[in-house]
mmCIF file of C-alpha atoms in Angstrom:
data_model
loop_
_atom_site.group_PDB
_atom_site.id
_atom_site.type_symbol
_atom_site.label_atom_id
_atom_site.label_comp_id
_atom_site.label_asym_id
_atom_site.label_seq_id
_atom_site.Cartn_x
_atom_site.Cartn_y
_atom_site.Cartn_z
ATOM 1 C CA MET A 90 -87.153 -113.212 -64.011
ATOM 2 C CA ARG A 91 -88.737 -109.493 -62.349
ATOM 3 C CA SER A 92 -89.372 -108.870 -59.401
ATOM 4 C CA ILE A 93 -92.787 -106.760 -58.560
ATOM 5 C CA VAL A 94 -92.789 -103.346 -57.507
ATOM 6 C CA GLY A 95 -91.933 -102.306 -53.894
ATOM 7 C CA ALA A 96 -91.706 -106.048 -52.572
ATOM 8 C CA PHE A 97 -90.548 -107.986 -49.392
ATOM 9 C CA LEU A 98 -89.113 -111.167 -50.521
ATOM 10 C CA VAL A 99 -89.365 -114.232 -48.131
ATOM 11 C CA LEU A 100 -86.992 -117.553 -49.611
ATOM 12 C CA VAL A 101 -87.969 -120.719 -48.494
ATOM 13 C CA LEU A 102 -85.553 -123.609 -48.939
ATOM 14 C CA LEU A 103 -84.332 -126.816 -47.772
ATOM 15 C CA ALA A 104 -82.775 -127.984 -44.224
ATOM 16 C CA VAL A 105 -82.373 -125.806 -41.919
ATOM 17 C CA PRO A 106 -81.161 -128.464 -38.962
ATOM 18 C CA GLY A 107 -83.805 -128.985 -36.408
ATOM 19 C CA VAL A 108 -86.859 -128.216 -38.082
ATOM 20 C CA ALA A 109 -89.882 -129.200 -39.788
ATOM 21 C CA ARG A 110 -89.212 -129.440 -43.214
ATOM 22 C CA ALA A 111 -92.633 -128.028 -45.161
ATOM 23 C CA ASP A 112 -92.068 -125.917 -48.270
ATOM 24 C CA TRP A 113 -94.741 -122.800 -48.601
ATOM 25 C CA SER A 114 -96.355 -123.852 -51.705
ATOM 26 C CA GLY A 115 -96.792 -127.947 -50.722
ATOM 27 C CA ASP A 116 -94.667 -128.905 -53.835
ATOM 28 C CA GLY A 117 -91.546 -129.295 -52.597
ATOM 29 C CA PRO A 118 -88.688 -126.993 -53.243
ATOM 30 C CA GLY A 119 -88.215 -123.664 -52.584
ATOM 31 C CA ASP A 120 -90.190 -121.621 -53.040
ATOM 32 C CA VAL A 121 -90.579 -116.989 -53.007
ATOM 33 C CA LEU A 122 -92.377 -114.922 -51.572
ATOM 34 C CA ALA A 123 -93.079 -111.226 -52.149
ATOM 35 C CA VAL A 124 -94.944 -108.309 -51.263
ATOM 36 C CA ASP A 125 -95.759 -105.681 -54.430
ATOM 37 C CA GLY A 126 -96.530 -102.609 -54.468
ATOM 38 C CA ALA A 127 -100.272 -102.516 -53.999
ATOM 39 C CA GLY A 128 -99.622 -104.267 -50.875
ATOM 40 C CA SER A 129 -100.727 -107.875 -51.738
ATOM 41 C CA LEU A 130 -98.177 -111.481 -50.915
ATOM 42 C CA VAL A 131 -97.628 -112.906 -54.041
ATOM 43 C CA LEU A 132 -95.650 -116.650 -54.599
ATOM 44 C CA TYR A 133 -93.226 -118.016 -56.646
ATOM 45 C CA ARG A 134 -92.590 -120.821 -57.258
ATOM 46 C CA GLY A 135 -88.697 -122.456 -57.308
ATOM 47 C CA ASN A 136 -88.156 -125.537 -59.125
ATOM 48 C CA GLY A 137 -85.827 -127.337 -57.233
ATOM 49 C CA ALA A 138 -83.007 -126.688 -59.338
ATOM 50 C CA GLY A 139 -81.705 -123.095 -58.277
ATOM 51 C CA ALA A 140 -84.355 -121.726 -60.811
ATOM 52 C CA TRP A 141 -87.783 -121.276 -61.822
ATOM 53 C CA ALA A 142 -90.747 -123.171 -61.722
ATOM 54 C CA THR A 143 -92.847 -119.963 -64.615
ATOM 55 C CA GLY A 144 -92.484 -116.609 -64.178
ATOM 56 C CA MET A 145 -95.597 -115.693 -62.739
ATOM 57 C CA ALA A 146 -96.603 -114.504 -59.518
ATOM 58 C CA GLU A 147 -99.653 -116.298 -57.436
ATOM 59 C CA PRO A 148 -101.484 -113.815 -55.463
ATOM 60 C CA VAL A 149 -101.606 -115.055 -51.777
ATOM 61 C CA ALA A 150 -103.451 -112.615 -49.371
ATOM 62 C CA PRO A 151 -103.683 -108.435 -49.913
ATOM 63 C CA GLY A 152 -102.673 -105.841 -47.090
ATOM 64 C CA TRP A 153 -99.016 -106.724 -46.252
ATOM 65 C CA GLY A 154 -97.427 -103.472 -47.158
ATOM 66 C CA THR A 155 -97.318 -101.476 -44.242
ATOM 67 C CA TYR A 156 -94.880 -104.945 -42.288
ATOM 68 C CA THR A 157 -91.798 -103.443 -41.109
ATOM 69 C CA ALA A 158 -90.296 -106.730 -41.352
ATOM 70 C CA LEU A 159 -90.751 -110.153 -42.731
ATOM 71 C CA LEU A 160 -89.428 -113.621 -41.313
ATOM 72 C CA ALA A 161 -90.167 -117.138 -42.203
ATOM 73 C CA PRO A 162 -89.350 -119.381 -39.466
ATOM 74 C CA GLY A 163 -90.480 -122.711 -40.697
ATOM 75 C CA ASP A 164 -93.395 -124.309 -38.661
ATOM 76 C CA PHE A 165 -93.002 -122.280 -36.059
ATOM 77 C CA SER A 166 -96.973 -122.923 -34.588
ATOM 78 C CA GLY A 167 -95.912 -127.017 -33.595
ATOM 79 C CA ASP A 168 -98.619 -127.850 -36.564
ATOM 80 C CA GLY A 169 -96.287 -129.403 -39.331
ATOM 81 C CA HIS A 170 -96.812 -126.574 -42.158
ATOM 82 C CA PRO A 171 -94.302 -123.457 -42.362
ATOM 83 C CA ASP A 172 -95.478 -120.007 -40.868
ATOM 84 C CA LEU A 173 -94.949 -116.902 -41.376
ATOM 85 C CA LEU A 174 -93.726 -114.099 -38.495
ATOM 86 C CA ALA A 175 -94.154 -110.462 -39.574
ATOM 87 C CA ARG A 176 -93.721 -106.962 -37.567
ATOM 88 C CA ASP A 177 -95.881 -103.939 -38.230
ATOM 89 C CA THR A 178 -95.282 -100.338 -37.530
ATOM 90 C CA ASP A 179 -96.384 -100.773 -33.652
ATOM 91 C CA GLY A 180 -93.773 -103.290 -33.345
ATOM 92 C CA ARG A 181 -95.819 -106.211 -32.988
ATOM 93 C CA LEU A 182 -94.797 -109.444 -34.226
ATOM 94 C CA LEU A 183 -97.684 -111.262 -35.558
ATOM 95 C CA MET A 184 -97.463 -115.281 -36.698
ATOM 96 C CA PHE A 185 -99.925 -115.745 -39.452
ATOM 97 C CA ARG A 186 -99.917 -119.708 -39.783
ATOM 98 C CA GLY A 187 -99.655 -121.579 -43.214
ATOM 99 C CA ASN A 188 -101.537 -124.318 -44.163
ATOM 100 C CA GLY A 189 -99.306 -126.423 -46.275
ATOM 101 C CA ALA A 190 -100.599 -125.487 -49.589
ATOM 102 C CA GLY A 191 -99.597 -121.934 -49.964
ATOM 103 C CA ALA A 192 -102.131 -120.072 -48.357
ATOM 104 C CA PHE A 193 -103.153 -119.223 -44.795
ATOM 105 C CA ALA A 194 -104.808 -120.931 -42.189
ATOM 106 C CA GLY A 195 -107.101 -118.315 -39.831
ATOM 107 C CA SER A 196 -106.120 -114.915 -38.801
ATOM 108 C CA ALA A 197 -102.686 -113.542 -37.591
ATOM 109 C CA GLN A 198 -101.910 -113.786 -33.633
ATOM 110 C CA VAL A 199 -99.793 -111.444 -32.037
ATOM 111 C CA VAL A 200 -96.803 -113.753 -30.436
ATOM 112 C CA GLY A 201 -95.181 -110.241 -29.171
ATOM 113 C CA SER A 202 -95.037 -106.412 -28.869
ATOM 114 C CA GLY A 203 -92.130 -104.383 -28.386
ATOM 115 C CA TRP A 204 -89.606 -105.219 -31.540
ATOM 116 C CA GLY A 205 -90.125 -101.899 -33.099
ATOM 117 C CA SER A 206 -86.524 -101.236 -31.680
ATOM 118 C CA PHE A 207 -84.496 -103.536 -33.131
ATOM 119 C CA THR A 208 -82.226 -103.048 -36.320
ATOM 120 C CA ALA A 209 -82.430 -106.266 -37.545
ATOM 121 C CA LEU A 210 -84.693 -109.716 -37.763
ATOM 122 C CA PHE A 211 -84.063 -113.687 -38.887
ATOM 123 C CA ALA A 212 -85.070 -116.876 -38.227
ATOM 124 C CA PRO A 213 -81.804 -119.234 -38.063
ATOM 125 C CA GLY A 214 -83.570 -122.351 -37.693
ATOM 126 C CA ASP A 215 -83.242 -124.369 -34.218
ATOM 127 C CA PHE A 216 -80.413 -122.514 -33.521
ATOM 128 C CA SER A 217 -80.865 -122.989 -29.746
ATOM 129 C CA GLY A 218 -80.998 -127.125 -30.425
ATOM 130 C CA ASP A 219 -84.410 -128.208 -28.595
ATOM 131 C CA GLY A 220 -86.078 -128.551 -31.653
ATOM 132 C CA HIS A 221 -87.934 -125.470 -32.267
ATOM 133 C CA PRO A 222 -87.537 -123.074 -34.572
ATOM 134 C CA ASP A 223 -85.840 -118.992 -33.156
ATOM 135 C CA VAL A 224 -85.608 -115.743 -34.040
ATOM 136 C CA LEU A 225 -82.390 -113.798 -33.890
ATOM 137 C CA ALA A 226 -82.318 -109.941 -33.256
ATOM 138 C CA ARG A 227 -80.454 -106.751 -33.531
ATOM 139 C CA ALA A 228 -80.392 -104.236 -30.975
ATOM 140 C CA THR A 229 -79.736 -100.511 -31.480
ATOM 141 C CA ASP A 230 -76.474 -101.618 -29.139
ATOM 142 C CA GLY A 231 -75.326 -104.157 -31.518
ATOM 143 C CA ARG A 232 -76.584 -107.168 -29.097
ATOM 144 C CA LEU A 233 -77.793 -110.283 -30.470
ATOM 145 C CA LEU A 234 -80.791 -111.752 -28.974
ATOM 146 C CA MET A 235 -82.045 -114.882 -29.405
ATOM 147 C CA TYR A 236 -85.276 -116.039 -28.566
ATOM 148 C CA ARG A 237 -86.074 -119.560 -28.067
ATOM 149 C CA GLY A 238 -89.497 -120.982 -29.906
ATOM 150 C CA ASP A 239 -91.259 -123.596 -27.810
ATOM 151 C CA GLY A 240 -92.888 -125.495 -30.574
ATOM 152 C CA ASP A 241 -96.502 -124.028 -29.783
ATOM 153 C CA GLY A 242 -96.826 -120.626 -31.449
ATOM 154 C CA GLY A 243 -95.170 -119.154 -28.377
ATOM 155 C CA TRP A 244 -91.526 -118.754 -26.186
ATOM 156 C CA VAL A 245 -90.351 -120.198 -23.942
ATOM 157 C CA THR A 246 -89.712 -117.619 -21.493
ATOM 158 C CA GLY A 247 -90.396 -113.464 -22.112
ATOM 159 C CA LYS A 248 -86.928 -113.129 -21.759
ATOM 160 C CA ALA A 249 -84.077 -112.829 -24.757
ATOM 161 C CA GLU A 250 -80.768 -114.252 -24.254
ATOM 162 C CA GLU A 251 -77.926 -112.517 -24.853
ATOM 163 C CA ILE A 252 -75.594 -114.509 -27.469
ATOM 164 C CA GLY A 253 -73.093 -111.668 -29.152
ATOM 165 C CA THR A 254 -71.891 -108.122 -28.819
ATOM 166 C CA GLY A 255 -70.780 -105.788 -31.487
ATOM 167 C CA TRP A 256 -72.932 -107.018 -34.110
ATOM 168 C CA GLY A 257 -74.134 -103.172 -34.989
ATOM 169 C CA GLY A 258 -70.883 -102.632 -37.509
ATOM 170 C CA PHE A 259 -72.188 -105.359 -39.228
ATOM 171 C CA ASN A 260 -73.993 -104.079 -43.508
ATOM 172 C CA ALA A 261 -76.038 -107.500 -43.266
ATOM 173 C CA VAL A 262 -76.773 -110.428 -40.935
ATOM 174 C CA VAL A 263 -77.931 -113.425 -42.558
ATOM 175 C CA PRO A 264 -79.223 -116.924 -41.374
ATOM 176 C CA GLY A 265 -76.495 -119.709 -42.339
ATOM 177 C CA GLY A 266 -78.841 -122.989 -42.430
ATOM 178 C CA ASP A 267 -76.248 -125.307 -42.219
ATOM 179 C CA PHE A 268 -73.274 -123.665 -44.348
ATOM 180 C CA SER A 269 -70.345 -125.413 -42.590
ATOM 181 C CA GLY A 270 -71.870 -128.909 -42.894
ATOM 182 C CA ASP A 271 -71.636 -129.614 -39.691
ATOM 183 C CA GLY A 272 -75.349 -130.564 -38.947
ATOM 184 C CA LYS A 273 -75.861 -127.454 -37.360
ATOM 185 C CA PRO A 274 -76.990 -123.399 -38.347
ATOM 186 C CA ASP A 275 -74.702 -120.838 -38.447
ATOM 187 C CA VAL A 276 -75.362 -117.297 -39.207
ATOM 188 C CA LEU A 277 -73.471 -115.047 -41.586
ATOM 189 C CA ALA A 278 -72.179 -111.138 -41.554
ATOM 190 C CA VAL A 279 -71.011 -108.726 -44.505
ATOM 191 C CA LYS A 280 -68.226 -106.440 -42.721
ATOM 192 C CA SER A 281 -68.554 -102.836 -44.251
ATOM 193 C CA ASP A 282 -65.271 -103.462 -47.008
ATOM 194 C CA GLY A 283 -67.454 -105.988 -47.630
ATOM 195 C CA ALA A 284 -65.575 -109.509 -46.089
ATOM 196 C CA LEU A 285 -68.234 -112.526 -45.805
ATOM 197 C CA LEU A 286 -67.990 -113.639 -42.001
ATOM 198 C CA MET A 287 -69.462 -117.086 -41.629
ATOM 199 C CA TYR A 288 -70.014 -117.696 -37.610
ATOM 200 C CA ARG A 289 -70.650 -121.786 -36.621
ATOM 201 C CA GLY A 290 -73.077 -122.032 -34.201
ATOM 202 C CA ASN A 291 -72.627 -124.830 -31.608
ATOM 203 C CA GLY A 292 -76.399 -126.239 -31.956
ATOM 204 C CA ALA A 293 -76.858 -125.103 -28.330
ATOM 205 C CA GLY A 294 -77.669 -121.578 -28.999
ATOM 206 C CA ARG A 295 -74.163 -120.186 -28.886
ATOM 207 C CA TRP A 296 -71.078 -120.358 -31.059
ATOM 208 C CA VAL A 297 -68.112 -122.942 -31.905
ATOM 209 C CA THR A 298 -65.554 -120.950 -31.249
ATOM 210 C CA GLY A 299 -66.056 -116.838 -30.471
ATOM 211 C CA ARG A 300 -64.200 -115.792 -33.637
ATOM 212 C CA ALA A 301 -65.682 -115.858 -37.622
ATOM 213 C CA GLU A 302 -64.253 -117.390 -40.629
ATOM 214 C CA GLN A 303 -63.518 -115.023 -43.502
ATOM 215 C CA ILE A 304 -65.086 -116.563 -46.426
ATOM 216 C CA GLY A 305 -65.464 -113.983 -48.838
ATOM 217 C CA SER A 306 -64.138 -110.377 -50.032
ATOM 218 C CA GLY A 307 -66.273 -108.005 -52.206
ATOM 219 C CA TRP A 308 -69.421 -108.563 -50.753
ATOM 220 C CA ALA A 309 -70.143 -104.951 -49.715
ATOM 221 C CA PRO A 310 -71.944 -103.613 -53.337
ATOM 222 C CA PHE A 311 -74.539 -106.503 -52.597
ATOM 223 C CA THR A 312 -78.173 -104.701 -51.673
ATOM 224 C CA ALA A 313 -79.082 -107.988 -50.005
ATOM 225 C CA LEU A 314 -78.584 -110.990 -49.400
ATOM 226 C CA LEU A 315 -80.246 -114.777 -48.990
ATOM 227 C CA SER A 316 -79.566 -117.614 -47.009
ATOM 228 C CA GLY A 317 -80.025 -120.601 -45.449
ATOM 229 C CA GLY A 318 -80.996 -123.338 -47.019
ATOM 230 C CA ASP A 319 -80.680 -125.435 -50.783
ATOM 231 C CA PHE A 320 -81.856 -123.886 -53.506
ATOM 232 C CA SER A 321 -79.301 -125.345 -56.294
ATOM 233 C CA GLY A 322 -81.087 -129.014 -54.974
ATOM 234 C CA ASP A 323 -77.805 -130.189 -54.351
ATOM 235 C CA GLY A 324 -78.376 -130.760 -50.616
ATOM 236 C CA LYS A 325 -75.771 -128.276 -49.035
ATOM 237 C CA ALA A 326 -76.562 -123.954 -48.173
ATOM 238 C CA ASP A 327 -76.229 -121.459 -50.996
ATOM 239 C CA ILE A 328 -76.272 -118.147 -50.453
ATOM 240 C CA LEU A 329 -78.554 -115.756 -53.238
ATOM 241 C CA ALA A 330 -77.177 -111.802 -53.497
ATOM 242 C CA ARG A 331 -79.032 -109.257 -55.153
ATOM 243 C CA ALA A 332 -76.751 -106.706 -57.154
ATOM 244 C CA SER A 333 -77.292 -102.951 -56.977
ATOM 245 C CA GLY A 334 -78.603 -103.171 -60.708
ATOM 246 C CA GLY A 335 -81.420 -105.694 -59.421
ATOM 247 C CA GLU A 336 -79.533 -109.179 -61.030
ATOM 248 C CA LEU A 337 -79.986 -111.693 -58.548
ATOM 249 C CA TYR A 338 -76.836 -114.075 -58.150
ATOM 250 C CA LEU A 339 -77.089 -117.786 -56.971
ATOM 251 C CA TYR A 340 -73.973 -119.017 -54.914
ATOM 252 C CA ARG A 341 -73.796 -122.273 -54.692
ATOM 253 C CA GLY A 342 -72.340 -123.657 -51.328
ATOM 254 C CA ASP A 343 -69.517 -126.426 -51.210
ATOM 255 C CA GLY A 344 -71.103 -127.841 -47.730
ATOM 256 C CA ALA A 345 -68.363 -126.539 -46.303
ATOM 257 C CA GLY A 346 -68.112 -123.447 -45.547
ATOM 258 C CA GLY A 347 -67.362 -122.610 -49.082
ATOM 259 C CA PHE A 348 -68.169 -122.178 -52.646
ATOM 260 C CA ALA A 349 -68.908 -124.769 -55.286
ATOM 261 C CA GLN A 350 -68.131 -124.229 -59.132
ATOM 262 C CA PRO A 351 -69.776 -121.784 -61.153
ATOM 263 C CA ILE A 352 -69.562 -119.391 -58.132
ATOM 264 C CA HIS A 353 -71.835 -117.422 -58.855
ATOM 265 C CA GLU A 354 -74.920 -117.553 -61.586
ATOM 266 C CA LEU A 355 -77.670 -114.731 -62.723
ATOM 267 C CA ILE A 356 -80.404 -116.316 -62.263
ATOM 268 C CA GLY A 357 -82.801 -112.781 -62.393
ATOM 269 C CA SER A 358 -83.129 -109.236 -63.201
ATOM 270 C CA GLY A 359 -85.193 -106.571 -62.131
ATOM 271 C CA TRP A 360 -85.041 -107.256 -58.614
ATOM 272 C CA SER A 361 -83.739 -103.561 -57.348
ATOM 273 C CA SER A 362 -87.303 -102.706 -55.742
ATOM 274 C CA LEU A 363 -87.094 -105.594 -53.245
ATOM 275 C CA SER A 364 -86.729 -104.220 -50.292
ATOM 276 C CA LEU A 365 -86.791 -106.988 -47.640
ATOM 277 C CA LEU A 366 -85.342 -110.611 -47.603
ATOM 278 C CA THR A 367 -85.416 -113.208 -45.824
ATOM 279 C CA LEU A 368 -85.635 -117.395 -46.001
ATOM 280 C CA ALA A 369 -86.779 -120.666 -44.137
ATOM 281 C CA PRO A 370 -86.799 -124.220 -45.063
ATOM 282 C CA SER A 371 -88.949 -126.684 -47.814
ATOM 283 C CA SER A 372 -89.446 -130.073 -48.005
ATOM 284 C CA PRO A 373 -88.378 -132.358 -50.247
ATOM 285 C CA PRO A 374 -91.167 -133.636 -52.396
ATOM 286 C CA PRO A 375 -94.281 -136.245 -52.137
ATOM 287 C CA ALA A 376 -93.842 -139.954 -53.312
ATOM 288 C CA ALA A 377 -94.662 -140.397 -56.617
ATOM 289 C CA PRO A 378 -97.531 -142.892 -57.453
ATOM 290 C CA THR A 379 -96.490 -146.419 -57.819
ATOM 291 C CA THR A 380 -97.659 -149.830 -58.481
ATOM 292 C CA PRO A 381 -99.826 -151.109 -55.503
ATOM 293 C CA ALA A 382 -98.070 -153.075 -53.379
ATOM 294 C CA PRO A 383 -99.523 -156.048 -51.301
ATOM 295 C CA PRO A 384 -101.509 -155.420 -48.564
ATOM 296 C CA PRO A 385 -99.129 -155.379 -45.276
ATOM 297 C CA GLU A 386 -98.970 -157.948 -42.487
ATOM 298 C CA PRO A 387 -100.918 -157.000 -39.247
ATOM 299 C CA GLY A 388 -98.778 -155.424 -36.297
ATOM 300 C CA PRO A 389 -96.636 -152.183 -35.959
ATOM 301 C CA ALA A 390 -94.017 -150.869 -37.704
ATOM 302 C CA PRO A 391 -90.777 -151.224 -35.556
ATOM 303 C CA ALA A 392 -90.027 -148.900 -32.968
ATOM 304 C CA ALA A 393 -88.674 -145.455 -32.948
ATOM 305 C CA PRO A 394 -86.354 -145.470 -29.336
ATOM 306 C CA LEU A 395 -87.555 -142.117 -26.769
ATOM 307 C CA PRO A 396 -84.773 -141.181 -24.257
ATOM 308 C CA ASP A 397 -87.526 -142.532 -21.754
ATOM 309 C CA GLY A 398 -89.429 -144.786 -23.744
ATOM 310 C CA ASN A 399 -89.952 -146.626 -27.010
ATOM 311 C CA VAL A 400 -93.149 -145.271 -29.705
ATOM 312 C CA SER A 401 -94.082 -147.236 -32.391
ATOM 313 C CA LEU A 402 -96.771 -145.723 -34.968
ATOM 314 C CA ASP A 403 -99.852 -148.609 -36.541
ATOM 315 C CA ALA A 404 -101.320 -147.355 -39.849
ATOM 316 C CA GLY A 405 -103.763 -150.035 -40.286
ATOM 317 C CA ILE A 406 -103.306 -153.350 -41.399
ATOM 318 C CA ARG A 407 -105.178 -153.196 -45.056
ATOM 319 C CA CYS A 408 -105.342 -151.084 -47.971
ATOM 320 C CA THR A 409 -107.205 -147.449 -47.600
ATOM 321 C CA PRO A 410 -110.070 -146.535 -50.444
ATOM 322 C CA PRO A 411 -110.117 -143.945 -52.091
ATOM 323 C CA GLY A 412 -111.925 -141.079 -49.990
ATOM 324 C CA GLY A 413 -111.865 -143.634 -47.235
ATOM 325 C CA LEU A 414 -110.841 -143.538 -43.567
ATOM 326 C CA LEU A 415 -107.168 -144.371 -42.692
ATOM 327 C CA ARG A 416 -106.774 -145.159 -39.079
ATOM 328 C CA VAL A 417 -103.542 -144.296 -37.451
ATOM 329 C CA SER A 418 -102.240 -144.598 -33.943
ATOM 330 C CA VAL A 419 -99.005 -144.363 -31.718
ATOM 331 C CA LYS A 420 -97.867 -146.420 -28.740
ATOM 332 C CA VAL A 421 -95.608 -145.086 -26.037
ATOM 333 C CA ARG A 422 -93.854 -147.512 -23.944
ATOM 334 C CA LYS A 423 -92.069 -147.252 -20.805
ATOM 335 C CA ARG A 424 -88.554 -148.214 -21.412
ATOM 336 C CA ALA A 425 -87.090 -150.761 -18.465
ATOM 337 C CA GLY A 426 -85.771 -148.936 -15.448
ATOM 338 C CA ARG A 427 -86.808 -145.073 -16.123
ATOM 339 C CA PRO A 428 -89.683 -142.886 -16.057
ATOM 340 C CA ALA A 429 -92.295 -142.812 -18.677
ATOM 341 C CA PRO A 430 -91.808 -139.685 -21.012
ATOM 342 C CA ARG A 431 -94.589 -137.050 -20.609
ATOM 343 C CA VAL A 432 -96.949 -136.805 -23.951
ATOM 344 C CA GLN A 433 -98.066 -133.297 -24.673
ATOM 345 C CA ARG A 434 -99.841 -133.838 -28.166
ATOM 346 C CA ILE A 435 -99.040 -135.852 -31.381
ATOM 347 C CA VAL A 436 -99.302 -134.658 -34.947
ATOM 348 C CA PHE A 437 -100.273 -136.910 -37.228
ATOM 349 C CA TYR A 438 -100.201 -135.842 -40.940
ATOM 350 C CA VAL A 439 -99.480 -136.894 -44.393
ATOM 351 C CA ARG A 440 -97.648 -134.735 -46.552
ATOM 352 C CA ASN A 441 -100.135 -132.297 -48.901
ATOM 353 C CA GLY A 442 -102.936 -134.287 -46.939
ATOM 354 C CA PRO A 443 -104.851 -134.580 -43.887
ATOM 355 C CA ARG A 444 -104.083 -133.703 -40.407
ATOM 356 C CA ARG A 445 -105.100 -133.571 -37.305
ATOM 357 C CA THR A 446 -103.660 -133.525 -33.201
ATOM 358 C CA ASP A 447 -104.791 -135.753 -30.532
ATOM 359 C CA ARG A 448 -103.854 -134.849 -26.814
ATOM 360 C CA ARG A 449 -104.994 -137.797 -24.881
ATOM 361 C CA ARG A 450 -104.982 -141.565 -25.095
ATOM 362 C CA PRO A 451 -105.240 -143.879 -26.694
ATOM 363 C CA TYR A 452 -103.493 -141.471 -29.478
ATOM 364 C CA ALA A 453 -105.560 -142.464 -32.526
ATOM 365 C CA VAL A 454 -107.065 -140.390 -34.927
ATOM 366 C CA HIS A 455 -108.665 -141.108 -38.481
ATOM 367 C CA LEU A 456 -107.366 -139.326 -41.567
ATOM 368 C CA ARG A 457 -109.580 -138.992 -44.850
ATOM 369 C CA MET A 458 -107.451 -139.856 -47.602
ATOM 370 C CA ASN A 459 -108.140 -138.515 -50.634
ATOM 371 C CA ARG A 460 -105.434 -140.028 -53.062
ATOM 372 C CA ALA A 461 -105.717 -141.803 -56.125
ATOM 373 C CA ALA A 462 -106.522 -145.676 -56.319
ATOM 374 C CA GLY A 463 -103.114 -147.641 -55.903
ATOM 375 C CA THR A 464 -101.356 -145.283 -55.147
ATOM 376 C CA LYS A 465 -98.595 -145.303 -52.068
ATOM 377 C CA GLY A 466 -97.128 -142.478 -49.164
ATOM 378 C CA ARG A 467 -96.202 -141.904 -46.057
ATOM 379 C CA VAL A 468 -98.490 -141.419 -42.851
ATOM 380 C CA TYR A 469 -96.587 -139.657 -39.936
ATOM 381 C CA ALA A 470 -96.648 -138.659 -36.414
ATOM 382 C CA ARG A 471 -94.157 -136.372 -34.681
ATOM 383 C CA VAL A 472 -94.518 -136.846 -30.543
ATOM 384 C CA TYR A 473 -93.963 -133.403 -28.890
ATOM 385 C CA PHE A 474 -93.361 -134.635 -25.026
ATOM 386 C CA ARG A 475 -91.122 -134.282 -22.057
ATOM 387 C CA ARG A 476 -88.722 -136.034 -20.318
ATOM 388 C CA ALA A 477 -89.593 -136.869 -16.333
ATOM 389 C CA GLY A 478 -88.472 -134.155 -13.852
ATOM 390 C CA SER A 479 -87.792 -131.560 -17.138
ATOM 391 C CA LYS A 480 -89.558 -128.704 -18.779
ATOM 392 C CA ARG A 481 -88.202 -128.802 -21.719
ATOM 393 C CA LEU A 482 -90.231 -130.209 -24.545
ATOM 394 C CA HIS A 483 -88.632 -132.700 -27.267
ATOM 395 C CA THR A 484 -89.727 -134.115 -30.364
ATOM 396 C CA LYS A 485 -89.712 -136.923 -32.404
ATOM 397 C CA THR A 486 -90.931 -138.139 -35.610
ATOM 398 C CA VAL A 487 -91.877 -141.573 -36.844
ATOM 399 C CA SER A 488 -93.299 -142.491 -39.932
ATOM 400 C CA ARG A 489 -95.085 -145.991 -41.586
ATOM 401 C CA ARG A 490 -96.487 -146.773 -45.359
ATOM 402 C CA PHE A 491 -99.947 -147.024 -46.674
ATOM 403 C CA VAL A 492 -101.238 -148.423 -49.652
ATOM 404 C CA MET A 493 -105.056 -146.807 -51.650
ATOM 405 C CA CYS A 494 -106.870 -149.812 -52.450
ATOM 406 C CA SER A 495 -106.903 -150.560 -56.197
#
């Protein structure tokens, strides 16, 4: 599979901890986004097994040739779809909302200015542990800074948090996903001597220790690294590396900070023209159609606990006709002896399907279900809430099955 001349690359991968999992095209496996020589953003679909669905690029949007950095942070806007962040030549950071089906929803939104001086930008997922994707930036003096995303297309504060110094000497700094296998996002870095280092994140915006772990050597010849998710389909974070000759290699992670056998596999050639690489999470494929089941019994699904209350999702009591409306509602109940959680909004959605946001009680919406007769699936509700006396935004997702009438 060959690249397109002068392209930026974004690999959309699986399972960055704490971030909504949604691949760019909406078909489940991780995808590759690139900017070609004409400045157009194009899509290469992954097959979920360490290779490509086809060798053909799909056009996404023109006019992307002027950006100096490209990040795929996952669901940065909080609407359940993966988004893109791009830095322009004026140093502005722009957010492009994805629609969950390989295209954009609306125009770009400026989410920051003064970003032009950073020597590296990448999106490690939910590095701070608050349930929202963050952005890390390397300053010219070698400091590593964290900008906490607020889960609504902006930032928790207007100030960066310094989380490290002395990062200026690395040839490359990339998100590692959960490379160590402890459920928290890590960061990978390549030294000038070719040593590959892993810095374990502690899940709260800092590091498990102040020391890096060397997990490889001989990585200096690579001209680009991609990491942060599961490209091979085994549930463990992998690394993609581009050699100086344009060959693209897959290094399968073992889920414990090392590599599985075979250590590397050639998965592409002709990639030398690509200039920027980054990656973000993707989602498992939607449930396949199955034989229709009897209508569920009346009553809500079992409640899942919130830190300060209970939440349950009701998806109706009968099947939904194709093209009909599925009524879904959420009930948030106060737990005995504790203040009720303050719900900010609830996003109701079906993967690769309709989506609605509700901000007021009684938290009930209707979703238009254009699904084939007899199919089954799940409807989800992502609740954004704050605990009593706290400004920190939390999330909780609940789901329930639905059935399309035969």
